[in-house]
GROMACS .gro file of C-alpha atoms in nm:
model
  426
    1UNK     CA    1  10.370   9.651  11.459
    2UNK     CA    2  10.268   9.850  11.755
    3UNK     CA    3  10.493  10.100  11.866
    4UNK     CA    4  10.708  10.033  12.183
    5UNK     CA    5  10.574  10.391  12.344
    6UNK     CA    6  10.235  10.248  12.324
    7UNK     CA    7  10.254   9.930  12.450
    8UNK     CA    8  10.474  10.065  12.758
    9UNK     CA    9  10.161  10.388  12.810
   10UNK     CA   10   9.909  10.099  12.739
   11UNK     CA   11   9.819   9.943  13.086
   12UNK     CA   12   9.481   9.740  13.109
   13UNK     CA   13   9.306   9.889  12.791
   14UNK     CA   14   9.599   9.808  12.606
   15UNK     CA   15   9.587   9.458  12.792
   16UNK     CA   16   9.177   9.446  12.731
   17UNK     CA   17   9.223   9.540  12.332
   18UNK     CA   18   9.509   9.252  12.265
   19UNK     CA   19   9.272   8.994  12.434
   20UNK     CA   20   8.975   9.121  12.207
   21UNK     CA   21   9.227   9.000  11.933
   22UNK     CA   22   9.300   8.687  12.031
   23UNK     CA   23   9.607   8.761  12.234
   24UNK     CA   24   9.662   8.539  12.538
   25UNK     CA   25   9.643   8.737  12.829
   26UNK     CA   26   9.956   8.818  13.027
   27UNK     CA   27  10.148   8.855  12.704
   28UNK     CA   28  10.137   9.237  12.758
   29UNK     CA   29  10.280   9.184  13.129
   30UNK     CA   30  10.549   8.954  13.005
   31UNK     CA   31  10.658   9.233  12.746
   32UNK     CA   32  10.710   9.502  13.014
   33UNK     CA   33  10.846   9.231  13.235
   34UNK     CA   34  11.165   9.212  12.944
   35UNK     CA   35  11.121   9.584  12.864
   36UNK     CA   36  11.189   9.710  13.183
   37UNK     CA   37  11.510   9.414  13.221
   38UNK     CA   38  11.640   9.546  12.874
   39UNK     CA   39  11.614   9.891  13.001
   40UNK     CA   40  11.764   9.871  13.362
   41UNK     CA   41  12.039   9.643  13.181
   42UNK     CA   42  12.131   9.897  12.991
   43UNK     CA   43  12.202  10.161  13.228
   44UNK     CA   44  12.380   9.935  13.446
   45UNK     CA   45  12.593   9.871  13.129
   46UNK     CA   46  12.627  10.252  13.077
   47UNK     CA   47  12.739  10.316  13.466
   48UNK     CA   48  12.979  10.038  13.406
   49UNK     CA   49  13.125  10.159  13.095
   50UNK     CA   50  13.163  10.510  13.299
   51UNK     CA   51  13.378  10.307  13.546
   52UNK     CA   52  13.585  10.118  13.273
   53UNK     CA   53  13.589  10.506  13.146
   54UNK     CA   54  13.734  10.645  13.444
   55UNK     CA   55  13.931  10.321  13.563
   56UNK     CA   56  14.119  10.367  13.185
   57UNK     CA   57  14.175  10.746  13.270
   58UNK     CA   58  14.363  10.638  13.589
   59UNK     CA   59  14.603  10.402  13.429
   60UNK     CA   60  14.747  10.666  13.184
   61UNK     CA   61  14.799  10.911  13.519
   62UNK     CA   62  14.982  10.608  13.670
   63UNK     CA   63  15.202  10.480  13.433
   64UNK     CA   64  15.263  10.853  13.300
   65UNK     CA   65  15.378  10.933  13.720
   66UNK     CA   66  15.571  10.608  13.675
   67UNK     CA   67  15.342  10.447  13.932
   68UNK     CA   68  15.229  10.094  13.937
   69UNK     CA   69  14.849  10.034  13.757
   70UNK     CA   70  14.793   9.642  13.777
   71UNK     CA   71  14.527   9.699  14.021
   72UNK     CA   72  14.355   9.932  13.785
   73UNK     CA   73  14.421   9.736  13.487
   74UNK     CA   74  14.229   9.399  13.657
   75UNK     CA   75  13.945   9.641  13.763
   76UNK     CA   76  13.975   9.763  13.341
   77UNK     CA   77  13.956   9.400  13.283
   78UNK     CA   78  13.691   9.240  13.469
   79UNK     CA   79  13.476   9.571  13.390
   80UNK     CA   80  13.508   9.443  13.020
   81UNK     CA   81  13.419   9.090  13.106
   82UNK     CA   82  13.085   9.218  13.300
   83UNK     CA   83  13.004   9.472  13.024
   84UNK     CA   84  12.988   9.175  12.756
   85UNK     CA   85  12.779   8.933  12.927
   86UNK     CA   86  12.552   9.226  13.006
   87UNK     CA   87  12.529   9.283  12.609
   88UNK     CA   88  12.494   8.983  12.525
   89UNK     CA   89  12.173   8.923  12.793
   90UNK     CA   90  12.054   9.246  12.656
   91UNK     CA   91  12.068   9.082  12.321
   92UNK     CA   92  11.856   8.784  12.429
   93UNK     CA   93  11.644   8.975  12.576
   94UNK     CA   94  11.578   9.241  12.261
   95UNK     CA   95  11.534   8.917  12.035
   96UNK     CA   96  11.254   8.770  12.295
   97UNK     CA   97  11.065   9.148  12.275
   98UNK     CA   98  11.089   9.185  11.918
   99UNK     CA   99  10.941   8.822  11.884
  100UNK     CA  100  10.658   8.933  12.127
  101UNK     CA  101  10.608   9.245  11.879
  102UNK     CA  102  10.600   9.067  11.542
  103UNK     CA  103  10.381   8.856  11.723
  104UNK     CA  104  10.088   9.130  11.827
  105UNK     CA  105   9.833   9.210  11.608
  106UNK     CA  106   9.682   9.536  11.544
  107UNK     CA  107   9.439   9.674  11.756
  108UNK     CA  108   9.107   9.770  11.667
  109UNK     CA  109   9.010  10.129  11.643
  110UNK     CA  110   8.724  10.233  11.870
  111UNK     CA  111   8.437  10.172  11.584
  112UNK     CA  112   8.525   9.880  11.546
  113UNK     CA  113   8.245   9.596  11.724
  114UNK     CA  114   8.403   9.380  11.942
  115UNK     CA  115   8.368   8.999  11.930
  116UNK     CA  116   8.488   8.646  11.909
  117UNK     CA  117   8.407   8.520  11.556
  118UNK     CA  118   8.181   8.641  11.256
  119UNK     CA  119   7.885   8.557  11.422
  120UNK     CA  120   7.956   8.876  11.574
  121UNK     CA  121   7.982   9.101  11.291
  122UNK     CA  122   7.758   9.400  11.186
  123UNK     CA  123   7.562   9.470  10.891
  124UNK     CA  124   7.646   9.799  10.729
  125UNK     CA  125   7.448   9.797  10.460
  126UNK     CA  126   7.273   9.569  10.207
  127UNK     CA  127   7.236   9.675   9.840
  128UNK     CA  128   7.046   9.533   9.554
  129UNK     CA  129   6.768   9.280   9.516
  130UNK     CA  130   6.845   8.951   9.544
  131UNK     CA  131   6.719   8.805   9.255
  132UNK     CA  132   6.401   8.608   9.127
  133UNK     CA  133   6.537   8.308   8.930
  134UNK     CA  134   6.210   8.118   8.922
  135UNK     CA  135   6.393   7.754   8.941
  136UNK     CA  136   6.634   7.608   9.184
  137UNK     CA  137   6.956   7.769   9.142
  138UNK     CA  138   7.281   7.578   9.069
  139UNK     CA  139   7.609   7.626   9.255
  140UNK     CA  140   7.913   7.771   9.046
  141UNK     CA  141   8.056   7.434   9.058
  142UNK     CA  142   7.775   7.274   8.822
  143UNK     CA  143   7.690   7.583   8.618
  144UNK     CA  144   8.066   7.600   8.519
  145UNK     CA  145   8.143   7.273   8.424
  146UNK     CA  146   7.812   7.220   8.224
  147UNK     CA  147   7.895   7.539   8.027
  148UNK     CA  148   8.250   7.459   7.983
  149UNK     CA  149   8.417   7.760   8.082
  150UNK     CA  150   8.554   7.574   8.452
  151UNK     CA  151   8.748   7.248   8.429
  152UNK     CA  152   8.822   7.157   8.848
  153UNK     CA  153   8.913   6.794   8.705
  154UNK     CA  154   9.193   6.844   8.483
  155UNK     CA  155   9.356   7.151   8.726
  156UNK     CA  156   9.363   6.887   8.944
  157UNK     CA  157   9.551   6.681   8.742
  158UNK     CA  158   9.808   6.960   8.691
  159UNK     CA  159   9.908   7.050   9.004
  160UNK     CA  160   9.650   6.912   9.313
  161UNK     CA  161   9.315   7.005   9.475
  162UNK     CA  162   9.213   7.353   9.491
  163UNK     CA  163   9.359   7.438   9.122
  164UNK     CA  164   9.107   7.514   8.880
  165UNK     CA  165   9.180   7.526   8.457
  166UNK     CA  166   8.955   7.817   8.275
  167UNK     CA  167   8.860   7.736   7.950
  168UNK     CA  168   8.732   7.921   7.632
  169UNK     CA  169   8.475   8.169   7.761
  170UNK     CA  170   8.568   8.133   8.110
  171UNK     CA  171   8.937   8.256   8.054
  172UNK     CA  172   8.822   8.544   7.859
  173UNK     CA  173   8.556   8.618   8.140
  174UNK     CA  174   8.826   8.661   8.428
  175UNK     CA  175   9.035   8.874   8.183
  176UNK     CA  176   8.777   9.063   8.106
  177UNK     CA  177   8.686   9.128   8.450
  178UNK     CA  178   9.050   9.279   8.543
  179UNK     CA  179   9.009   9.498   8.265
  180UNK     CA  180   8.681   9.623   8.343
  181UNK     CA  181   8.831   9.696   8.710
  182UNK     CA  182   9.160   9.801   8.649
  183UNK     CA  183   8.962  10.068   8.414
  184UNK     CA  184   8.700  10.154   8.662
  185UNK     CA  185   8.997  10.214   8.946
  186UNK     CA  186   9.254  10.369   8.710
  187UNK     CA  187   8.938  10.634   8.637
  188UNK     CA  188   8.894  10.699   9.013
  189UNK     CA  189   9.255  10.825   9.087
  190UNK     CA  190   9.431  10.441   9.131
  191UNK     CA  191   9.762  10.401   8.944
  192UNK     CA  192   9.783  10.043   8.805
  193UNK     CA  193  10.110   9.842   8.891
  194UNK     CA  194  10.230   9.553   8.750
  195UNK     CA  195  10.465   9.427   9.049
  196UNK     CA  196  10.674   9.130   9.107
  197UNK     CA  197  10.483   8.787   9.170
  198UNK     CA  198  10.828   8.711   9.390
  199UNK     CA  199  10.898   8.898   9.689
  200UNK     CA  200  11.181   8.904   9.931
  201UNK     CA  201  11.149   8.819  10.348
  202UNK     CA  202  11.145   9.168  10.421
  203UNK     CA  203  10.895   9.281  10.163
  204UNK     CA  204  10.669   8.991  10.351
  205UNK     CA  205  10.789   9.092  10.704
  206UNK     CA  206  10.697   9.447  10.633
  207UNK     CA  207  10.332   9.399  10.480
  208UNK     CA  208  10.241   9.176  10.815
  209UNK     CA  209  10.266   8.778  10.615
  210UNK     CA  210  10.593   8.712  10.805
  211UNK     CA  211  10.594   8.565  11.058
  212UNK     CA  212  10.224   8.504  11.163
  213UNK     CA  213  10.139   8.345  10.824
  214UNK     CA  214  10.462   8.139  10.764
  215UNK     CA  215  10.273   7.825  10.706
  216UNK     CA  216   9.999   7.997  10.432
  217UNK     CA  217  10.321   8.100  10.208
  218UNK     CA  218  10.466   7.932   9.938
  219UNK     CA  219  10.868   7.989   9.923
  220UNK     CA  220  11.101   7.908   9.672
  221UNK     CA  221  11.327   7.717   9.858
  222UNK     CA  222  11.695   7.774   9.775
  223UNK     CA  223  11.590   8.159   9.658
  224UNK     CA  224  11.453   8.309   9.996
  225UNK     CA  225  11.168   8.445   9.775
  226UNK     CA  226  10.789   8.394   9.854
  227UNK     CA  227  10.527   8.381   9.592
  228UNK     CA  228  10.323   8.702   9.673
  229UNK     CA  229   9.967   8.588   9.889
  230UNK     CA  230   9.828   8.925   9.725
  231UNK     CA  231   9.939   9.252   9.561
  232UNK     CA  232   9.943   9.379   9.865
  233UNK     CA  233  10.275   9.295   9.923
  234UNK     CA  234  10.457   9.436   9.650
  235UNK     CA  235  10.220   9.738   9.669
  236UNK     CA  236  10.276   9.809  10.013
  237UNK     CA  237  10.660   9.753  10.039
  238UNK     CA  238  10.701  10.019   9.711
  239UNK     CA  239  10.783  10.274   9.936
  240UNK     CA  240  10.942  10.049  10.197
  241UNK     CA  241  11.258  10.281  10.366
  242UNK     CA  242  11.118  10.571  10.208
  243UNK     CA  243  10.987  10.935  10.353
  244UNK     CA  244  10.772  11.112  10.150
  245UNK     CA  245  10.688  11.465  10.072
  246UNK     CA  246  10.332  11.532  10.255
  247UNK     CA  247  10.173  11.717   9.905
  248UNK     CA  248  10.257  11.329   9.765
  249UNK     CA  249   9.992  11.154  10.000
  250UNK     CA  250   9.759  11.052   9.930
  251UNK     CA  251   9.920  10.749   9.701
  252UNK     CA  252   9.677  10.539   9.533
  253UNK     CA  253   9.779  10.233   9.320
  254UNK     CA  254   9.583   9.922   9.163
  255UNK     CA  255   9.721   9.575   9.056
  256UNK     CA  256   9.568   9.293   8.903
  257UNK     CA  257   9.785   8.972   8.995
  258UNK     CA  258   9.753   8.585   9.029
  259UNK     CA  259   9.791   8.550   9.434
  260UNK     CA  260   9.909   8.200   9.581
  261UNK     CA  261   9.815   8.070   9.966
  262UNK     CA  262   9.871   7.727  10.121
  263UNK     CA  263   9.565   7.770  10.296
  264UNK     CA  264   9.707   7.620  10.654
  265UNK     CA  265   9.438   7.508  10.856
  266UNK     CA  266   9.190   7.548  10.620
  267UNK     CA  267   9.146   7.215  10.503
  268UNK     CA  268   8.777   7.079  10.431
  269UNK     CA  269   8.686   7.407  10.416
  270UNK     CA  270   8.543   7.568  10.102
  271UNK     CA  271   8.641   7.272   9.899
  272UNK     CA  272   8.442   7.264   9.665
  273UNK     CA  273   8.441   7.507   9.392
  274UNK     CA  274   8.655   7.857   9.343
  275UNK     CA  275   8.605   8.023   9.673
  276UNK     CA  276   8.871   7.888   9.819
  277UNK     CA  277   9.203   7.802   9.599
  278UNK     CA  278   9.612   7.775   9.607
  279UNK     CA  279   9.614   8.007   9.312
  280UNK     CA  280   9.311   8.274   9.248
  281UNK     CA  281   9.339   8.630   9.054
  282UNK     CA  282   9.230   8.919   9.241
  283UNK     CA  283   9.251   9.300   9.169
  284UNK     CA  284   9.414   9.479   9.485
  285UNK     CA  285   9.332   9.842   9.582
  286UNK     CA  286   9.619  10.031   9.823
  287UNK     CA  287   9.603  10.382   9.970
  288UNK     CA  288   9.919  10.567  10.109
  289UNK     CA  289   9.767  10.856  10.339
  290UNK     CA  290   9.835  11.078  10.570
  291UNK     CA  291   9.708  10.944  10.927
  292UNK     CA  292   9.444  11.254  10.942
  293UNK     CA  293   9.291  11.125  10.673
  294UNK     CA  294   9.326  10.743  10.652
  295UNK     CA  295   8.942  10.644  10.799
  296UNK     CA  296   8.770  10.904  10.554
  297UNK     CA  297   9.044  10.708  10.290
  298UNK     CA  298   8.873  10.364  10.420
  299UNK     CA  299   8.517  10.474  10.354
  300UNK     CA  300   8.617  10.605  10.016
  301UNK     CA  301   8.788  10.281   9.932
  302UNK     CA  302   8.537  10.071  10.011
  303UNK     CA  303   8.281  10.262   9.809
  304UNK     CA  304   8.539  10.226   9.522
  305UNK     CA  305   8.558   9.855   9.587
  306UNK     CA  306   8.130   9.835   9.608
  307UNK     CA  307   8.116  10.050   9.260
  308UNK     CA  308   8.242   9.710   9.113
  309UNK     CA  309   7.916   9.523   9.255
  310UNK     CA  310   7.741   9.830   9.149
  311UNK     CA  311   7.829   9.842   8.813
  312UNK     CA  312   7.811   9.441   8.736
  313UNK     CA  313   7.428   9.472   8.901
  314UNK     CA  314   7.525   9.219   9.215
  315UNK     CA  315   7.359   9.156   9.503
  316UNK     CA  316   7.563   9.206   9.845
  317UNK     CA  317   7.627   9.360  10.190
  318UNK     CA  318   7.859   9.524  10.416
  319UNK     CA  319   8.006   9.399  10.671
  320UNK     CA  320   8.180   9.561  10.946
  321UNK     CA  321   8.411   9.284  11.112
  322UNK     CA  322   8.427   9.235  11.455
  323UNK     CA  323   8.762   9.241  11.670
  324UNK     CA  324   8.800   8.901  11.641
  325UNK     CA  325   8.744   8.855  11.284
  326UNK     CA  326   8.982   9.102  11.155
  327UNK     CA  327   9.302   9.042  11.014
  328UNK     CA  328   9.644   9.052  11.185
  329UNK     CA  329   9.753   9.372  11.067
  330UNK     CA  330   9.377   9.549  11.058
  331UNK     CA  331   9.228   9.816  11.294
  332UNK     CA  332   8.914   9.843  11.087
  333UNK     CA  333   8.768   9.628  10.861
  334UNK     CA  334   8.437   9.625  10.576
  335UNK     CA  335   8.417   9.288  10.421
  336UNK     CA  336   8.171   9.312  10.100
  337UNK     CA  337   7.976   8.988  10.043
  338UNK     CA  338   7.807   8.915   9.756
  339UNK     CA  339   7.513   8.705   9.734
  340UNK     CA  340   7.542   8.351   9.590
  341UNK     CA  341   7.199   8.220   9.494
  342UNK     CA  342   7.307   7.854   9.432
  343UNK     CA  343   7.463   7.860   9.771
  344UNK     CA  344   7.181   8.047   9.924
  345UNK     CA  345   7.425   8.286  10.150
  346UNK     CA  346   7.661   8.588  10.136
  347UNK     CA  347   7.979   8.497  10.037
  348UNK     CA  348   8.309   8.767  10.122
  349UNK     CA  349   8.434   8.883   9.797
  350UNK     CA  350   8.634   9.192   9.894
  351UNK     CA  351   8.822   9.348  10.259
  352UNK     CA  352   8.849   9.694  10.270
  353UNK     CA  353   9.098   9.774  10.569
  354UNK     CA  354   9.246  10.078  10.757
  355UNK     CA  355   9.609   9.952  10.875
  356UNK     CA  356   9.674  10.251  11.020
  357UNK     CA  357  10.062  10.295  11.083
  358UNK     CA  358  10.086   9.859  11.173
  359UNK     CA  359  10.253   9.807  10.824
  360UNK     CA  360  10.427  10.153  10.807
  361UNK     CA  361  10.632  10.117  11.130
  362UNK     CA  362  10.742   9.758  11.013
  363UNK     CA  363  10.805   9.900  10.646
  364UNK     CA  364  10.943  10.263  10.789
  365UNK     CA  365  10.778  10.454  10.535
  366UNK     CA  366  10.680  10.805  10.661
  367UNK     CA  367  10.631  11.147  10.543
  368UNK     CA  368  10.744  11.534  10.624
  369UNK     CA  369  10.493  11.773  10.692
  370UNK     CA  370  10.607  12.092  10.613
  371UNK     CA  371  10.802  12.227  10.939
  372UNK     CA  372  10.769  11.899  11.142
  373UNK     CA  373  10.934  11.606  11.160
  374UNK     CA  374  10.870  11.278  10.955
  375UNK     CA  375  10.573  11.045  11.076
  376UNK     CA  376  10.485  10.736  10.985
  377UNK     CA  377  10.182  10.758  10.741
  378UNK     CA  378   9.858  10.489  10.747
  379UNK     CA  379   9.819  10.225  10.495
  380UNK     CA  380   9.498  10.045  10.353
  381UNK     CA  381   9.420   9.761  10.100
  382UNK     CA  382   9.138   9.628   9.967
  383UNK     CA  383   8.975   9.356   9.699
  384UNK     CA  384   8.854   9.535   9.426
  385UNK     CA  385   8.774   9.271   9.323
  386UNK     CA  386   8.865   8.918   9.410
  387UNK     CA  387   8.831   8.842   8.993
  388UNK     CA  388   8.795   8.423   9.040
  389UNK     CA  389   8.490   8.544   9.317
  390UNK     CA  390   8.325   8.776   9.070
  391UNK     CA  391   8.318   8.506   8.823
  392UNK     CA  392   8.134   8.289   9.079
  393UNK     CA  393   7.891   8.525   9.140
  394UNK     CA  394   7.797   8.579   8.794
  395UNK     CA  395   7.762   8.264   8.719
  396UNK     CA  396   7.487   8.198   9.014
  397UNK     CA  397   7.365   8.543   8.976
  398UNK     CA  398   7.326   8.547   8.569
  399UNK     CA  399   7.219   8.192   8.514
  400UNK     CA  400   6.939   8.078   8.327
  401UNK     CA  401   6.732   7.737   8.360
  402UNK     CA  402   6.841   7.637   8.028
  403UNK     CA  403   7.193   7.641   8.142
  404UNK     CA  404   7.319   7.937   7.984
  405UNK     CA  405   7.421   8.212   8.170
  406UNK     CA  406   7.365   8.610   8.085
  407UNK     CA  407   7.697   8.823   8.058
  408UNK     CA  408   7.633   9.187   8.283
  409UNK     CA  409   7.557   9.466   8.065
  410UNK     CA  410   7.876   9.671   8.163
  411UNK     CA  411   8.092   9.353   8.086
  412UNK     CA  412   7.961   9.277   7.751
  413UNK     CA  413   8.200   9.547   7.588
  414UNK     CA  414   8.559   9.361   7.754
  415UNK     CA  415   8.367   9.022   7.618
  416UNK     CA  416   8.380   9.180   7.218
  417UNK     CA  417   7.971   9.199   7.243
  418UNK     CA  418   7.906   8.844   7.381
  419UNK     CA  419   7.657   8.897   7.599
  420UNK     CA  420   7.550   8.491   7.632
  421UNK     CA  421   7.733   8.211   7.826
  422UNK     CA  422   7.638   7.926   7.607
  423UNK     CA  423   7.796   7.574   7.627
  424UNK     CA  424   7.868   7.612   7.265
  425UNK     CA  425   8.080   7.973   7.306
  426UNK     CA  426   8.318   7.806   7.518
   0.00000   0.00000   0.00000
């Protein structure tokens, strides 16, 4: 969240920058509106506790002189009564502001372009050639079906629309992707994790899911857990409460985890297909840093995440979202998007983002630098990558007009030497 200093100092450009994110605007004004009431309550309620103070003070000198205090005492009294209802306005009035707060996103950092929707974001870079299949190229959704290796039909039967089955080959090719990254991150510095799929409210509240994405969680009802939306999460919250040394930072960690989202408001979007499921696998990247540091961490993260693309010989750009495409807790943001040849468009397989201290302040981790006192450090996360994505663009990428589909020459190893999609292998 933002910090309270900031949004008091913040005036118009503050104002300007929330509506840029899709804040309503006058929901600045009506935060100093109860900022300012909370903070005049309270000294009202401190000069009033000075009188009950002093009025208290004056009753022992009476009754120790013998003298009569009633008048005193009803003044004690009626001080009391005054002092509560004060509190308990003050209380409103703190829940209303911290509302507001959870409510705010994050607010762009000055590079970052600002617009309404993706038609507004800016190209980077592109990398690779797209490639020459000489026939019309098939969507994932028929290559992987025809092969065997994607059954939508019968993960539909187990549990609803937008659950897909693997099979044979296809299982072992989403494996072997984690591996492949997991190995590729682990070599660049990135310690892998294997966290809990089941968080708690505050590990959700912290990361910037709770509240703003209540409706795209699953909870367990009965358990107050959530089933994590991405790795994230758990990654994020590991050093929830904590304050770290400053030689610690940066901390780098990797996960490879099944991540679950209900999707709100989504609906007849992305229906077809694996781009867009309840349950997809995705390899998370998340950087600890020290706020010096965090935007040359963001670059260097999303060069690790585009070393995946690299390596598996795909097609894609950079993208560098707009303020109105980012996510909630964001203040820069590079999407990667692969190209999709049966779809004929760039399709967003990883975000690379600079949180700065959003998450931090909500999760209170910070760090002391030597002779100073603890700050909040930055936080980023990124797709590296979305594994269920990277399977989809192999599949339109690699295939063949015979229906078989070429496995990448840096994957072949993690497949035991199969270096053919056939329908028989599956």
């Amino acid at each position: 969240m933002l910090a309270r200093e900031r949004l008091r100092a913040g005036g118009d450009d503050l104002n300007q920058a929330l509506v840029d994110r899709g804040v309503e605007d006058g929901v600045l004004a009506r935060w100093t509106e109860l900022d300012l009431q909370r903070r005049e309550s309270l000294g009202v309620v401190e000069e009033k506790k000075r009188q009950r103070n002093e009025s208290s003070k004056q009753i022992g000198q009476l009754k120790q002189a013998g003298e009569d205090a009633d008048e005193q005492i009803a003044a004690v009294g009626a001080l009391k009564k005054e002092i509560e209802a004060l509190e308990q306005t003050i209380e409103g009035v703190e829940t209303e502001l911290e509302t507001l707060e959870l409510s705010l996103p994050n607010v762009g950092h000055e590079s970052t372009p600002v617009g309404a929707s993706e038609e507004d974001n800016v190209v980077v870079r592109t990398v690779g050639e797209l490639p020459e299949l000489g026939f019309e190229a098939a969507a994932h959704w028929d290559v992987g079906p025809e092969l065997g290796v994607l059954d939508f039909e019968r993960g539909a039967k187990l549990a609803g629309a937008r659950f897909t089955t693997y099979r044979g080959l296809g299982a072992r090719l989403e494996r072997a992707l984690a591996n492949f990254m997991l190995d590729l991150h682990g070599r660049a510095g990135y310690v892998e994790a294997l966290p809990p799929l089941l968080v708690n409210e505050a590990s959700m509240l912290a990361s910037g899911q709770l509240p703003k994405f209540a409706d795209d969680a699953f909870r367990v009802e009965n358990h107050g857990y959530y089933l994590i939306p991405t790795s994230e999460v758990p990654l994020v919250n590991l050093h929830r409460g904590e304050t770290l040394d400053e030689d610690e930072l940066p901390l780098r960690y990797t996960a490879w985890t099944p991540c679950f989202r209900a999707e709100a408001g989504s609906y007849g979007k992305d229906v077809r297909g694996l781009i867009r499921q309840h349950q997809f696998f995705k390899v998370e990247l998340v950087q600890i840093t020290h706020p010096e540091q965090s935007y040359e961490a963001l670059e260097q993260l999303t060069t690790q995440a585009e070393s995946v693309l690299q390596a598996l010989e795909l097609p894609y750009r950079v993208m560098a979202l707009c303020t109105g495409d980012m996510g909630f807790t964001s203040a820069k943001t590079y999407d990667l998007e692969v190209w999709l040849p049966g779809q004929g468009a760039y399709r967003e397989i990883s975000s690379c983002s600079n949180c700065e201290d959003f998450q931090a302040r909500r999760a209170n981790i910070r760090f002391k630098p030597a002779g100073g006192k603890p700050q909040l450090v930055h936080t980023l996360n990124g797709s590296g990558l979305a594994t269920g994505r990277t399977v989809v663009a192999i599949l339109e990428n690699y295939q063949q007009e015979d229906g078989t589909v070429r496995v990448p020459e840096a994957l072949q190893s993690y497949l035991g030497g199969v270096d053919l999609l056939t329908p028989s292998d599956s």
